[in-house]
Amino acid sequence: MEMKCITLEDGLEYMVLDEIDCDDSTYVYLTNVSDEEDFCIRKVNNKVNSELLIGLDSDNEFDKALLLFNQKHHD
């Protein structure tokens, strides 16, 4: 299985673990290729630009995105 990797603004390469659609956004769950404990979540605003990853707006949005991930991967 080929994994999708991207380079973020910090210059580090991250592997895409999952993508979850919610409302008008897609949450993208990433882990650092060199340090699997370095985990982050970005989002794609599907209405504005489906190619651009941006940061989350608030701690509440982070909690929401993490809850979606946990619900999907509960088992």
PDB file of C-alpha atoms in Angstrom:
ATOM      1  CA  MET A   1       0.000   0.000   0.000  1.00  0.00           C
ATOM      2  CA  GLU A   2       1.425   3.386  -0.988  1.00  0.00           C
ATOM      3  CA  MET A   3       1.146   6.094   1.636  1.00  0.00           C
ATOM      4  CA  LYS A   4       0.558   9.738   0.771  1.00  0.00           C
ATOM      5  CA  CYS A   5       3.175  12.119   2.185  1.00  0.00           C
ATOM      6  CA  ILE A   6       3.260  15.915   2.246  1.00  0.00           C
ATOM      7  CA  THR A   7       5.670  18.567   3.491  1.00  0.00           C
ATOM      8  CA  LEU A   8       4.175  21.114   5.880  1.00  0.00           C
ATOM      9  CA  GLU A   9       5.198  24.678   6.636  1.00  0.00           C
ATOM     10  CA  ASP A  10       7.784  23.452   9.170  1.00  0.00           C
ATOM     11  CA  GLY A  11       9.694  21.778   6.320  1.00  0.00           C
ATOM     12  CA  LEU A  12       9.095  18.299   7.730  1.00  0.00           C
ATOM     13  CA  GLU A  13       7.531  15.427   5.821  1.00  0.00           C
ATOM     14  CA  TYR A  14       4.287  14.019   7.188  1.00  0.00           C
ATOM     15  CA  MET A  15       2.378  10.878   6.259  1.00  0.00           C
ATOM     16  CA  VAL A  16      -1.392  11.105   5.863  1.00  0.00           C
ATOM     17  CA  LEU A  17      -3.004   8.691   8.336  1.00  0.00           C
ATOM     18  CA  ASP A  18      -6.610   9.457   7.486  1.00  0.00           C
ATOM     19  CA  GLU A  19      -8.993  12.008   6.008  1.00  0.00           C
ATOM     20  CA  ILE A  20     -12.498  12.564   7.375  1.00  0.00           C
ATOM     21  CA  ASP A  21     -15.169  14.731   5.740  1.00  0.00           C
ATOM     22  CA  CYS A  22     -17.307  16.865   8.035  1.00  0.00           C
ATOM     23  CA  ASP A  23     -19.564  19.716   6.949  1.00  0.00           C
ATOM     24  CA  ASP A  24     -17.667  21.844   4.394  1.00  0.00           C
ATOM     25  CA  SER A  25     -14.211  20.677   5.506  1.00  0.00           C
ATOM     26  CA  THR A  26     -12.053  17.589   5.353  1.00  0.00           C
ATOM     27  CA  TYR A  27      -9.860  16.915   8.368  1.00  0.00           C
ATOM     28  CA  VAL A  28      -6.461  15.479   7.493  1.00  0.00           C
ATOM     29  CA  TYR A  29      -4.630  13.502  10.192  1.00  0.00           C
ATOM     30  CA  LEU A  30      -0.848  13.502   9.851  1.00  0.00           C
ATOM     31  CA  THR A  31       2.179  11.966  11.518  1.00  0.00           C
ATOM     32  CA  ASN A  32       5.801  12.998  11.094  1.00  0.00           C
ATOM     33  CA  VAL A  33       7.674  10.448   8.971  1.00  0.00           C
ATOM     34  CA  SER A  34      10.770  10.754  11.199  1.00  0.00           C
ATOM     35  CA  ASP A  35       8.951  10.934  14.547  1.00  0.00           C
ATOM     36  CA  GLU A  36       5.670   9.003  14.802  1.00  0.00           C
ATOM     37  CA  GLU A  37       4.833  10.730  18.093  1.00  0.00           C
ATOM     38  CA  ASP A  38       4.629  14.066  16.215  1.00  0.00           C
ATOM     39  CA  PHE A  39       0.943  14.055  15.242  1.00  0.00           C
ATOM     40  CA  CYS A  40      -1.075  16.952  13.853  1.00  0.00           C
ATOM     41  CA  ILE A  41      -4.425  17.711  12.270  1.00  0.00           C
ATOM     42  CA  ARG A  42      -4.998  20.106   9.398  1.00  0.00           C
ATOM     43  CA  LYS A  43      -8.085  20.774   7.336  1.00  0.00           C
ATOM     44  CA  VAL A  44      -9.065  21.423   3.757  1.00  0.00           C
ATOM     45  CA  ASN A  45     -11.847  23.933   3.217  1.00  0.00           C
ATOM     46  CA  ASN A  46     -13.665  22.300   0.319  1.00  0.00           C
ATOM     47  CA  LYS A  47     -15.532  25.514  -0.544  1.00  0.00           C
ATOM     48  CA  VAL A  48     -12.397  27.660  -0.828  1.00  0.00           C
ATOM     49  CA  ASN A  49      -9.496  25.511  -2.068  1.00  0.00           C
ATOM     50  CA  SER A  50      -9.474  21.725  -2.028  1.00  0.00           C
ATOM     51  CA  GLU A  51      -5.660  21.646  -2.384  1.00  0.00           C
ATOM     52  CA  LEU A  52      -4.689  23.877   0.563  1.00  0.00           C
ATOM     53  CA  LEU A  53      -4.149  22.487   4.059  1.00  0.00           C
ATOM     54  CA  ILE A  54      -4.757  25.024   6.820  1.00  0.00           C
ATOM     55  CA  GLY A  55      -4.610  24.940  10.602  1.00  0.00           C
ATOM     56  CA  LEU A  56      -7.646  24.451  12.783  1.00  0.00           C
ATOM     57  CA  ASP A  57      -9.459  27.536  14.063  1.00  0.00           C
ATOM     58  CA  SER A  58      -9.626  26.721  17.775  1.00  0.00           C
ATOM     59  CA  ASP A  59      -9.128  24.172  20.528  1.00  0.00           C
ATOM     60  CA  ASN A  60     -12.823  23.298  20.144  1.00  0.00           C
ATOM     61  CA  GLU A  61     -12.300  22.443  16.484  1.00  0.00           C
ATOM     62  CA  PHE A  62      -9.266  20.315  17.412  1.00  0.00           C
ATOM     63  CA  ASP A  63     -11.413  18.452  19.963  1.00  0.00           C
ATOM     64  CA  LYS A  64     -14.119  17.939  17.316  1.00  0.00           C
ATOM     65  CA  ALA A  65     -11.623  16.587  14.780  1.00  0.00           C
ATOM     66  CA  LEU A  66     -10.052  14.269  17.359  1.00  0.00           C
ATOM     67  CA  LEU A  67     -13.498  12.986  18.379  1.00  0.00           C
ATOM     68  CA  LEU A  68     -14.317  12.209  14.726  1.00  0.00           C
ATOM     69  CA  PHE A  69     -11.059  10.259  14.404  1.00  0.00           C
ATOM     70  CA  ASN A  70     -11.710   8.330  17.632  1.00  0.00           C
ATOM     71  CA  GLN A  71     -15.277   7.495  16.597  1.00  0.00           C
ATOM     72  CA  LYS A  72     -14.113   6.195  13.208  1.00  0.00           C
ATOM     73  CA  HIS A  73     -11.294   4.085  14.679  1.00  0.00           C
ATOM     74  CA  HIS A  74     -13.031   2.990  17.886  1.00  0.00           C
ATOM     75  CA  ASP A  75     -12.607  -0.736  17.296  1.00  0.00           C
TER      76      ASP A  75
END
